Amino acid sequence: MAWRGIFKIFSTIASGKNNLNEEKMDFEEETGDRVLNDEVELGDEEEDGEDDAEGDEKEDDEEGEEVLALPLPHLPFFPGFHKPVQVKDPKLLAALQESYAWHAPYVGAFLVKDEPGTDPSLVSGSKAEKNIYDLKGKELLNRLYEVGIHAKILGIRGDRVVLVALGRLRITEMVDKEPLTVKVGHLKDKPYNKDDDVINATSFEVKSTLRDVLNTRSYLKRICTQYIDNSKFSRLADLGAVISGAKNLQCQQVLEELDVYKRLKLTLELLKKSMEISKIPEFVLETDAKTTLSAKFRERLEGNRDQIPLHVLQVINEELSKLQQFEASSIEFNETHNYLDWLTALPWGIYSDENFDVFRAKKILDEDNYGLADVKERILEFIAVGKHRGTTQGRILCFSGPPGVGKMSIGRSIARALNRKFYSISVGGLTNIAEIKGHFRINVSSTPGKMVQCLKTVGTANPLVLIDGVDKLGRQHARDLTSAVLDLLDPEQNAKFVDNYFFFPIDLSKVLFVCTADVVDNIPKDFLYRMELISIAGYVADEKMHIVRDYLEKSTREACGIKPEEVEVTDAALLCLIEKYCHEAGVQKLQKHIEKIYHKIALQLGRQGVSYEPAIADKPGEALVRCIGESSKKDVTDSKTIQESEATRTIEKVVIDISNLADFVGDPVFNAEHIYDQTPVGVAMGLAWTAMGGSTLYIKATQIEQGEGKGALTLPGQLGDVMKGSAQLAHIVARSMLFKKEPDNRYFANSKLYLHVPLRATSMDEPSAGCTMITSLLSLAMKKLVKKDLAITGEFTLLGRILPIGWVKEKTIAARRNGVKTIIFPLANKRDFDELATNVKEGLDVHFVDDYNQIFDIAFGDDQETGK
Ligand code: ADP
């Protein structure tokens, strides 16, 4: 197609025999002396920048002229070329006619940018053209490239305007909206030394490549050869760009380049690519298999040839030639076939248009995820910064938090918001470096690594790739795998990522990487430097309620093909599920239970004869609904309400309530975090943080021996050093406290004690259980119960101070989840607590303390029962 256009252009310049030129001739007759023939002869004009001086960097912008802006949906055109343009905007056409009539027949012609969201490799002009006529003023201006052509109108017939390009110009400002009129500055080539060896050698190479290209296109060769030798450097570069048949954007780059040497280099690249494409062999294959295969590969390249890097095209050509030589049944043939399959399936230069619209992003984030206001705000900031920078590349967001809090779901939403394809790689599932770096091509089963597989799957070169579980790196994996993942994330390295399967570098610099981790402390240090951590703590019951109702239940019901009117899961049942079955920070288990419930419902409805054909779902009201509440234990076939006939069908609405929940999900599971309604003597509740999020835990002091002077403390063997130290200190503090409160009580002096700390807490060796330990010891010594539903957290020092602890949000959520009514936090954590959302803090009596006496008063206040 493009070549036909170029042919027309060249015919216009070179001969008087084609339609366009006849058209021009007619215009000449009509318009008399208005056609300046010297302006249309290639190579006759002054070469702006030619100079004996070395290149001067200054651009020569002559400010001030106002011109009508004419959008060009197709290839830009270059000084010296004619171009007929169809003008569909009546106002613009009228204005052009007017200026032509007033002997001011000049216009600025500007290439239309591809519409955002379209694939540049596929935009042929018609797509760019599609909406451009609806745009006005600033909107239209934004869709035009700034650098265009100063053109003279040679004539107008109907809606076709014939132009000749005079020179380059740049839009400086908008003057009028409709028709779009702009102020422009004329651009001249930068001065260069025409005797310079490098520029002469480059122009020589351009000429010889141009001739090679023309040798493959005899119809153009006849017309163009004469211009190659006569053209000056800058014109030669323009001519080469047109002959190369390159797409809009690449020609525009040549147009915008004012450094003539650089322009020649750009053109040379385009011409070489054009040569490589022409070399792709038209096989005459001896077998059907070969014919089909080569046709498949060629077809894949068809829409995308211009985007494929030169070195890749060369490899493809070599491999296609090899394919021809091998027997179709040989191993080599299969290897080459596989290689070509990968080479031609990758999305070379295909990008989705990044969307930085923060309002749209907010909508998408809300659509996909409930709550998480602070996380969403951070993401919107990230997108807004991306908008200003023009890219979101370079910074790596890492979402941390326990399983099921929505880290992956958030990553998926960011991809949707940015209009990038989504792909996730689970680090936990990686076993060796080849999974990232690919296998060397040594046999038929060799494959590239995950990243290349990702590009092939998503079909764009700028997806969002979620590296799931970066904290699992380093622990389970060899160093080389860790550093391979690190190279992937490193903007310095990933532009030249080498997969062993290919050998040549693949550009991953446009991929946006996002990571997730359960435990930040386990993320290798090298990764942490590059990341911006965003933590997600978990959800309280009412948040889970929203998530399950508005997201999980809806998506599961739809996935099972069940209509809303066929089922009801009551609020009470959901709350029971949340509180009694799913003691987790996130909603992973909850999702599994909902799936279990809906699979069973599907079966029940299936036994009633409900079909899940969409046709039925499309006819609401066909089902006659009746609630059966507690009847699910009965065999549904016993129900008298089932009346099936040709005309009507009565379907029992399946209702899941507390009474029948266990039929669907079994009995509630034991909650190790909430064993006691009232803790017995010697037991105090603390708050901890583990990889699964915040949790409550019971610290239990027991007497193992009694006797004069036997006072001692035994600790579990698996306790970490920090916790051991904390327990020893707690013993001393409890002893001195008891002496103050009950001077005659010799319990600690005469008792050998054992302090039990649950296993899951011992995995996190930290001192925040200090105050809880003191309280449990005192409770045992004084035989007093600790206040009901009280949780204590805080580090204690020998000097009696209470130091701040971490994970306030996670611990508060865990406390709420386990029915805690009162929490004691260190005073220094007040700010952390105050910053929490109201729904997280709701219903809690929270005390902030800086002295153990305050804890003592709350835990063992006057109204506290004794355990004697
Ligand atoms: P993670 O990556 O943290 O383990 P996922 O993103 O896989 O968690 O979430 C597990 C499930 O819970 C997914 O179906 C997800 O959509 C859902 N989910 C988690 N958090 C939310 C939320 N805030 N709103 C809606 N759905 C959520």
Coordinates of C-alpha atoms in Angstrom, one line a residue, residues 48 91 103 136 161 173 187 249 262 276 336 359 389 473 530 548 595 607 614-615 630 664 740 760 777 815 832-833:
D48 CA 20.1 24.8 4.1
K91 CA -14.5 24.6 7.7
H103 CA -2.9 34.6 -3.1
K136 CA -11.2 20.7 17.3
V161 CA -5.9 19.9 -2.2
E173 CA 1.4 28.1 19.7
L187 CA 13.3 25.0 10.8
L249 CA 6.5 7.3 13.0
K262 CA 22.0 11.9 12.0
E276 CA 16.4 -7.3 5.0
T336 CA 14.9 -24.4 13.6
F359 CA -9.7 9.3 37.7
R389 CA 7.7 11.8 33.8
L473 CA 14.3 -15.5 47.0
R530 CA 15.3 -0.6 44.4
V548 CA -17.1 -11.3 50.6
E595 CA -16.3 -21.5 46.4
R607 CA -30.5 -31.9 41.3
P614 CA -27.1 -18.7 29.7
A615 CA -30.5 -18.8 27.9
E630 CA -33.4 -24.7 57.2
F664 CA -21.7 -26.7 53.3
K740 CA 5.9 -3.6 96.1
R760 CA 4.2 -19.5 66.2
L777 CA 3.9 -14.1 86.1
A815 CA -7.2 -8.1 68.4
D832 CA 0.5 5.0 65.0
F833 CA -2.8 4.0 66.5

